[in-house]
Structures are given as structure tokens and as C-alpha cells.
PDB file of C-alpha atoms in Angstrom:
ATOM      1  CA  MET S   1     100.691  72.870  93.333  1.00  0.00           C
ATOM      2  CA  ALA S   2     102.655  76.104  93.146  1.00  0.00           C
ATOM      3  CA  VAL S   3     100.925  79.405  92.691  1.00  0.00           C
ATOM      4  CA  ALA S   4     102.777  82.367  91.252  1.00  0.00           C
ATOM      5  CA  VAL S   5     101.838  85.701  92.738  1.00  0.00           C
ATOM      6  CA  ARG S   6     102.840  88.833  90.919  1.00  0.00           C
ATOM      7  CA  GLU S   7     103.079  91.935  93.039  1.00  0.00           C
ATOM      8  CA  SER S   8     102.590  95.196  91.268  1.00  0.00           C
ATOM      9  CA  MET S   9     104.990  97.905  92.303  1.00  0.00           C
ATOM     10  CA  VAL S  10     103.481 101.262  93.128  1.00  0.00           C
ATOM     11  CA  THR S  11     105.904 103.881  91.895  1.00  0.00           C
ATOM     12  CA  ASP S  12     106.434 107.466  93.016  1.00  0.00           C
ATOM     13  CA  VAL S  13     104.800 108.559  89.757  1.00  0.00           C
ATOM     14  CA  ASP S  14     101.710 106.491  90.665  1.00  0.00           C
ATOM     15  CA  ARG S  15     101.603 108.062  94.119  1.00  0.00           C
ATOM     16  CA  VAL S  16     102.072 111.637  92.852  1.00  0.00           C
ATOM     17  CA  THR S  17      99.442 111.142  90.150  1.00  0.00           C
ATOM     18  CA  ALA S  18      96.953 109.748  92.681  1.00  0.00           C
ATOM     19  CA  ALA S  19      97.655 112.610  95.112  1.00  0.00           C
ATOM     20  CA  THR S  20      97.154 115.160  92.331  1.00  0.00           C
ATOM     21  CA  LEU S  21      93.842 113.602  91.328  1.00  0.00           C
ATOM     22  CA  ASP S  22      92.835 113.641  94.993  1.00  0.00           C
ATOM     23  CA  VAL S  23      93.433 117.407  95.176  1.00  0.00           C
ATOM     24  CA  TYR S  24      91.035 117.921  92.247  1.00  0.00           C
ATOM     25  CA  ALA S  25      88.473 115.556  93.816  1.00  0.00           C
ATOM     26  CA  ARG S  26      88.577 117.435  97.136  1.00  0.00           C
ATOM     27  CA  ARG S  27      87.935 120.682  95.245  1.00  0.00           C
ATOM     28  CA  ARG S  28      85.123 118.898  93.369  1.00  0.00           C
ATOM     29  CA  GLU S  29      86.743 119.619  90.029  1.00  0.00           C
ATOM     30  CA  LEU S  30      86.916 117.242  87.108  1.00  0.00           C
ATOM     31  CA  ALA S  31      90.400 115.996  86.211  1.00  0.00           C
ATOM     32  CA  THR S  32      91.666 113.176  84.031  1.00  0.00           C
ATOM     33  CA  GLU S  33      94.937 111.277  84.144  1.00  0.00           C
ATOM     34  CA  MET S  34      96.504 110.433  80.787  1.00  0.00           C
ATOM     35  CA  PRO S  35      99.844 109.954  79.079  1.00  0.00           C
ATOM     36  CA  LEU S  36     101.315 113.189  77.735  1.00  0.00           C
ATOM     37  CA  ALA S  37     101.131 111.664  74.241  1.00  0.00           C
ATOM     38  CA  GLU S  38      97.330 111.962  74.364  1.00  0.00           C
ATOM     39  CA  LEU S  39      97.654 115.742  74.555  1.00  0.00           C
ATOM     40  CA  LEU S  40     100.627 116.389  72.293  1.00  0.00           C
ATOM     41  CA  SER S  41     102.750 114.845  69.622  1.00  0.00           C
ATOM     42  CA  VAL S  42     105.918 114.243  71.623  1.00  0.00           C
ATOM     43  CA  PRO S  43     109.052 112.115  71.251  1.00  0.00           C
ATOM     44  CA  SER S  44     108.476 108.523  72.329  1.00  0.00           C
ATOM     45  CA  ASP S  45     110.603 108.876  75.473  1.00  0.00           C
ATOM     46  CA  LEU S  46     108.244 111.621  76.700  1.00  0.00           C
ATOM     47  CA  GLY S  47     104.972 110.155  75.483  1.00  0.00           C
ATOM     48  CA  ALA S  48     104.549 107.891  78.491  1.00  0.00           C
ATOM     49  CA  LEU S  49     104.970 110.720  81.016  1.00  0.00           C
ATOM     50  CA  ARG S  50     101.830 110.893  83.109  1.00  0.00           C
ATOM     51  CA  ALA S  51      99.777 114.053  83.178  1.00  0.00           C
ATOM     52  CA  VAL S  52      96.676 115.198  85.009  1.00  0.00           C
ATOM     53  CA  ALA S  53      94.470 117.567  83.040  1.00  0.00           C
ATOM     54  CA  GLY S  54      92.090 119.785  84.979  1.00  0.00           C
ATOM     55  CA  ALA S  55      88.954 120.518  82.981  1.00  0.00           C
ATOM     56  CA  SER S  56      87.789 123.807  84.474  1.00  0.00           C
ATOM     57  CA  ASP S  57      91.116 125.624  84.748  1.00  0.00           C
ATOM     58  CA  ARG S  58      92.777 124.030  81.684  1.00  0.00           C
ATOM     59  CA  THR S  59      95.817 123.079  83.752  1.00  0.00           C
ATOM     60  CA  VAL S  60      97.996 120.151  82.702  1.00  0.00           C
ATOM     61  CA  GLU S  61     100.157 118.818  85.499  1.00  0.00           C
ATOM     62  CA  ILE S  62     103.047 116.733  84.154  1.00  0.00           C
ATOM     63  CA  VAL S  63     104.643 114.313  86.597  1.00  0.00           C
ATOM     64  CA  LEU S  64     108.369 114.429  85.876  1.00  0.00           C
ATOM     65  CA  ASP S  65     109.662 110.914  86.130  1.00  0.00           C
ATOM     66  CA  ALA S  66     113.141 110.169  87.482  1.00  0.00           C
ATOM     67  CA  GLU S  67     114.513 109.091  84.083  1.00  0.00           C
ATOM     68  CA  VAL S  68     113.585 112.285  82.206  1.00  0.00           C
ATOM     69  CA  GLU S  69     115.613 115.477  82.349  1.00  0.00           C
ATOM     70  CA  ALA S  70     113.527 118.556  83.071  1.00  0.00           C
ATOM     71  CA  ALA S  71     114.862 120.414  80.011  1.00  0.00           C
ATOM     72  CA  ALA S  72     113.478 117.689  77.743  1.00  0.00           C
ATOM     73  CA  ILE S  73     109.910 118.769  78.422  1.00  0.00           C
ATOM     74  CA  ALA S  74     110.427 122.455  77.576  1.00  0.00           C
ATOM     75  CA  PRO S  75     108.971 122.023  74.042  1.00  0.00           C
ATOM     76  CA  SER S  76     105.918 120.331  75.584  1.00  0.00           C
ATOM     77  CA  ALA S  77     105.397 123.272  77.937  1.00  0.00           C
ATOM     78  CA  TRP S  78     105.461 125.678  74.990  1.00  0.00           C
ATOM     79  CA  ALA S  79     103.096 123.474  72.951  1.00  0.00           C
ATOM     80  CA  LEU S  80     100.617 123.181  75.817  1.00  0.00           C
ATOM     81  CA  ALA S  81     100.669 126.937  76.407  1.00  0.00           C
ATOM     82  CA  ALA S  82     100.061 127.519  72.682  1.00  0.00           C
ATOM     83  CA  LYS S  83      96.946 125.333  72.980  1.00  0.00           C
ATOM     84  CA  GLY S  84      95.649 127.427  75.871  1.00  0.00           C
ATOM     85  CA  PHE S  85      96.706 125.112  78.702  1.00  0.00           C
ATOM     86  CA  GLN S  86      98.586 126.126  81.834  1.00  0.00           C
ATOM     87  CA  PRO S  87     101.432 123.615  82.239  1.00  0.00           C
ATOM     88  CA  VAL S  88     102.643 122.645  85.696  1.00  0.00           C
ATOM     89  CA  VAL S  89     105.628 120.344  86.162  1.00  0.00           C
ATOM     90  CA  LEU S  90     105.491 118.207  89.300  1.00  0.00           C
ATOM     91  CA  VAL S  91     109.063 117.453  90.301  1.00  0.00           C
ATOM     92  CA  ALA S  92     110.646 115.653  93.242  1.00  0.00           C
ATOM     93  CA  LEU S  93     111.989 118.153  95.773  1.00  0.00           C
ATOM     94  CA  GLY S  94     115.563 116.957  95.255  1.00  0.00           C
ATOM     95  CA  ARG S  95     115.334 117.885  91.557  1.00  0.00           C
ATOM     96  CA  ILE S  96     113.739 121.325  91.838  1.00  0.00           C
ATOM     97  CA  GLY S  97     117.051 123.089  91.109  1.00  0.00           C
ATOM     98  CA  GLU S  98     117.509 121.056  87.914  1.00  0.00           C
ATOM     99  CA  ALA S  99     113.926 121.869  86.926  1.00  0.00           C
ATOM    100  CA  HIS S 100     114.484 125.609  87.405  1.00  0.00           C
ATOM    101  CA  GLU S 101     117.638 125.443  85.332  1.00  0.00           C
ATOM    102  CA  GLY S 102     116.194 123.284  82.551  1.00  0.00           C
ATOM    103  CA  LEU S 103     112.837 125.045  82.261  1.00  0.00           C
ATOM    104  CA  ARG S 104     113.855 128.651  82.907  1.00  0.00           C
ATOM    105  CA  GLY S 105     111.876 131.004  80.694  1.00  0.00           C
ATOM    106  CA  THR S 106     109.254 128.439  79.686  1.00  0.00           C
ATOM    107  CA  PRO S 107     105.557 129.151  80.200  1.00  0.00           C
ATOM    108  CA  CYS S 108     105.110 126.682  83.043  1.00  0.00           C
ATOM    109  CA  ARG S 109     105.019 126.595  86.793  1.00  0.00           C
ATOM    110  CA  LEU S 110     106.945 124.132  88.918  1.00  0.00           C
ATOM    111  CA  GLN S 111     105.646 122.390  91.986  1.00  0.00           C
ATOM    112  CA  SER S 112     107.854 120.244  94.153  1.00  0.00           C
ATOM    113  CA  TRP S 113     106.652 117.145  95.940  1.00  0.00           C
ATOM    114  CA  TRP S 114     108.081 114.824  98.583  1.00  0.00           C
ATOM    115  CA  SER S 115     107.029 111.800 100.589  1.00  0.00           C
ATOM    116  CA  ASN S 116     106.002 112.113 104.208  1.00  0.00           C
ATOM    117  CA  GLY S 117     105.479 108.530 105.257  1.00  0.00           C
ATOM    118  CA  ASP S 118     102.631 107.205 103.113  1.00  0.00           C
ATOM    119  CA  ASP S 119     101.565 110.693 102.014  1.00  0.00           C
ATOM    120  CA  ILE S 120     102.689 112.884  99.136  1.00  0.00           C
ATOM    121  CA  VAL S 121     103.154 116.531 100.115  1.00  0.00           C
ATOM    122  CA  PHE S 122     103.222 119.354  97.570  1.00  0.00           C
ATOM    123  CA  GLY S 123     105.219 122.566  97.856  1.00  0.00           C
ATOM    124  CA  ALA S 124     104.164 125.993  96.637  1.00  0.00           C
ATOM    125  CA  PHE S 125     104.012 126.821  92.944  1.00  0.00           C
ATOM    126  CA  GLU S 126     107.201 128.359  91.584  1.00  0.00           C
ATOM    127  CA  THR S 127     107.949 130.183  88.349  1.00  0.00           C
ATOM    128  CA  ALA S 128     110.269 128.198  86.082  1.00  0.00           C
TER     129      ALA S 128
END
């Protein structure tokens, strides 16, 4: 008898989202992970982007996935700010230049991340 085993792939987005939630947990602050589409009406290609919403500081941290250009989320940053949220875009370190270029002038902060072995490390907040 053959048994099929399906391995689930843990993506960088999964790891960054988990690390972000861990930061909130260590600060003993409530945070929820959700698709961006639960917060805003966005185009379908952006709706599945993962976000972490911090309850006490009204921060929404959007994990920029490798297939989405940074500039594409500029309208979302404006919409979140209009609703009283503080948007933060979490972007892989190798894409921080693209994020600065694509989101310049938007009401969001950028935060780079990179892998250090099994850990995700976050850089300092930067103005877009």
C-alpha cells in the first residue's frame, strides 16, 4: 500500500508574518494576521497580501510578496491612512530600493527584513 505525503512549503511570507506576530506577542500586544482584502477593497492581485494589524497602535504591517511591485500598494497605503491606520510595508532587504522608489511620498513606513539562518531579522523603520 502506497501512502502519499504532502509536504506544505513554508514561504518567506509565512516566516515574516510569524516573526511579526511574535514581536507583538513579546510586547504583549494584540495583533491579528489577515489578508489585506479584509481591511480594504483592493484589486484581486493585492487582496491575498498578508497583513498584521496591531490593535493598540492601529498599525497595519503589509508583507510585500515577491510577485507584487511595491508601487502597486501605494493606493492601499493611502486608504489605510485615511482610515486612521499607520501602514508599514515589510519588504525583503534586496528590494528596499524599489520600495523607496515605488512608495515615495506615501503615508507609510518601510521596514526591511532578511533571513539569518532560521530567523527573520528586521531592519529599522524608514520613511518611504
